[in-house]
Coordinates of N, CA and C in Angstrom, one line a residue:
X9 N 8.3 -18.2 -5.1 CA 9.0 -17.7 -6.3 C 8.3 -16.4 -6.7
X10 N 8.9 -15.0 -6.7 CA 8.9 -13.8 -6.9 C 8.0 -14.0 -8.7
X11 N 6.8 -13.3 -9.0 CA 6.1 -13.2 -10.1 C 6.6 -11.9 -10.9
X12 N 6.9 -12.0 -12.0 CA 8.0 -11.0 -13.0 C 6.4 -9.9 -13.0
X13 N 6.6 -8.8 -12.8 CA 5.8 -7.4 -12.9 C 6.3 -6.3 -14.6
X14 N 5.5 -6.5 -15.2 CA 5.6 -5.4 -16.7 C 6.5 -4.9 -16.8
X15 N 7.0 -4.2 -17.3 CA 8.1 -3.2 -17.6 C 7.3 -2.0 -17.6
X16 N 6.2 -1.9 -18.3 CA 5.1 -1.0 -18.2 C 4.8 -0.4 -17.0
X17 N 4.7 -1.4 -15.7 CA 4.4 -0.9 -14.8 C 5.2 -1.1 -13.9
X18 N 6.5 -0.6 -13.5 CA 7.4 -0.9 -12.5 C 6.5 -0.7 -11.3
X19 N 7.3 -1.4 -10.0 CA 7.0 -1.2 -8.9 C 7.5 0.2 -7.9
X20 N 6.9 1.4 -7.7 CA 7.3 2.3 -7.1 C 8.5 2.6 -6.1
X21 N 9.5 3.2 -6.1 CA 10.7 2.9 -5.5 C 10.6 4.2 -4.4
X22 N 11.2 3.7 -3.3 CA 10.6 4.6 -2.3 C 11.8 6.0 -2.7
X23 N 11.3 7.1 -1.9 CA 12.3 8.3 -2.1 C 13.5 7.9 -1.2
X24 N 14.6 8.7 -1.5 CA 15.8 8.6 -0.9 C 15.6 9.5 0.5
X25 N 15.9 9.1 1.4 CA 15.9 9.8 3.0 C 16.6 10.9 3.2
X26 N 16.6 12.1 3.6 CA 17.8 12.9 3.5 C 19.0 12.4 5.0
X27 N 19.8 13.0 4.4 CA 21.5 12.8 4.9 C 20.7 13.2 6.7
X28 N 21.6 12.6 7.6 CA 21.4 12.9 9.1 C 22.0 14.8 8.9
X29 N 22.6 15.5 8.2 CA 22.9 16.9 8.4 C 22.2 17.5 6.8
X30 N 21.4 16.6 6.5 CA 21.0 17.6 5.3 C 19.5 19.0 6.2
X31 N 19.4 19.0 7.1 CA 18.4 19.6 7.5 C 19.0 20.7 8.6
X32 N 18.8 21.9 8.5 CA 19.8 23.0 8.7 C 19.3 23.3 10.0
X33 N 18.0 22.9 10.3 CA 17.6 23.1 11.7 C 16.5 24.9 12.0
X34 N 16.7 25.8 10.9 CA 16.6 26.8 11.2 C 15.4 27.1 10.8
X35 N 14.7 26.3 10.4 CA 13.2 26.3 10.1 C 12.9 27.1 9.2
X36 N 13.1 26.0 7.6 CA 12.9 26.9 6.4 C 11.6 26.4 6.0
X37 N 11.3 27.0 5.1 CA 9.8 27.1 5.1 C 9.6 25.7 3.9
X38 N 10.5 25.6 3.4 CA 10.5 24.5 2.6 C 11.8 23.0 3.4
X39 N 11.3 22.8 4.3 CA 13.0 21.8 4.5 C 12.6 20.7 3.9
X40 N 14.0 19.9 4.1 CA 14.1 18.5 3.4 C 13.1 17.9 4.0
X41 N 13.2 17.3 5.3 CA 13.1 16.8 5.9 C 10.7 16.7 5.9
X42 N 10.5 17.8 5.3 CA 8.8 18.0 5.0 C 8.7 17.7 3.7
X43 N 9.6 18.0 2.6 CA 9.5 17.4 1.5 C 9.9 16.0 1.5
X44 N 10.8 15.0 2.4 CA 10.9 13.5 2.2 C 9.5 13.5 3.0
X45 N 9.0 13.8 3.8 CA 7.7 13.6 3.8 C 6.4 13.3 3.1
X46 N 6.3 14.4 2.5 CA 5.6 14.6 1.4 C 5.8 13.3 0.2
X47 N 6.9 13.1 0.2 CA 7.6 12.5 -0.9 C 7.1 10.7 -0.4
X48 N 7.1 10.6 0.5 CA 7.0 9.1 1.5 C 5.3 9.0 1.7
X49 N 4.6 9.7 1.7 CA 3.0 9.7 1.8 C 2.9 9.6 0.0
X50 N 3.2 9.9 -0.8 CA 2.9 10.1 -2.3 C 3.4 8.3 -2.5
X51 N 5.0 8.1 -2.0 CA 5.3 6.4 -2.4 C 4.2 5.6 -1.6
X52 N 3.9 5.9 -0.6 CA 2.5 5.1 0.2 C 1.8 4.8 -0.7
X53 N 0.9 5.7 -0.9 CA -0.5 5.7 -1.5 C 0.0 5.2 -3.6
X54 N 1.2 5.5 -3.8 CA 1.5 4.9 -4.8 C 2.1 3.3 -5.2
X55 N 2.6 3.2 -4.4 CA 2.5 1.6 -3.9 C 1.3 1.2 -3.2
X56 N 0.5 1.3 -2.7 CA -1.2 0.9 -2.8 C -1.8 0.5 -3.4
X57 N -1.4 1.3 -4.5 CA -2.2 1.2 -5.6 C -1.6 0.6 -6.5
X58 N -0.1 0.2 -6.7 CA 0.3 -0.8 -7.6 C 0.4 -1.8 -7.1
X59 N 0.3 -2.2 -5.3 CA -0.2 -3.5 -5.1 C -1.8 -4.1 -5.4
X60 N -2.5 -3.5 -5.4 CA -3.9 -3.6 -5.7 C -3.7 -4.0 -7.5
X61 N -3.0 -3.6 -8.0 CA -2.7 -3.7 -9.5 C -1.7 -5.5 -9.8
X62 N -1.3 -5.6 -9.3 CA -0.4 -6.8 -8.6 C -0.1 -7.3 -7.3
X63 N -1.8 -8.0 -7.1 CA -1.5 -8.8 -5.9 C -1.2 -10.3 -5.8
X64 N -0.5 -10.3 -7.3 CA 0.7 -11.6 -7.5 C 1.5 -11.4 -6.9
X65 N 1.9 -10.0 -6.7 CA 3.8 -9.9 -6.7 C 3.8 -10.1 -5.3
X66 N 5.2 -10.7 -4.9 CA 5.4 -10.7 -3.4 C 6.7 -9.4 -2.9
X67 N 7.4 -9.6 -1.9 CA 8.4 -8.5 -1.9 C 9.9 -9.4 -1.5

């Protein structure tokens, strides 16, 4: 049985993936594709640390 987690402290929701054509290919210096990156190392290490904060909860 799943243990209810605060309201205070939701559980970190990963980022949304970009689209298979969201990435233009032409090598922009900011692409999607390096920012869901970025974005997916930050939900890592932030879910880390809210499991360490609740290692009640299951998934």
């Amino acid at each position: 049985m799943p243990v209810s987690v605060p309201a205070s402290d939701p559980r970190p929701q990963p980022p949304e993936e970009p689209g298979p054509n969201e990435c233009c290919g032409s090598g922009c210096p900011l692409c999607v594709l390096d920012l869901y990156s970025d974005e997916l190392q930050r939900y890592r290490a932030a879910l880390a640390a809210w499991n360490q904060r609740h290692p009640e909860a299951t998934d």
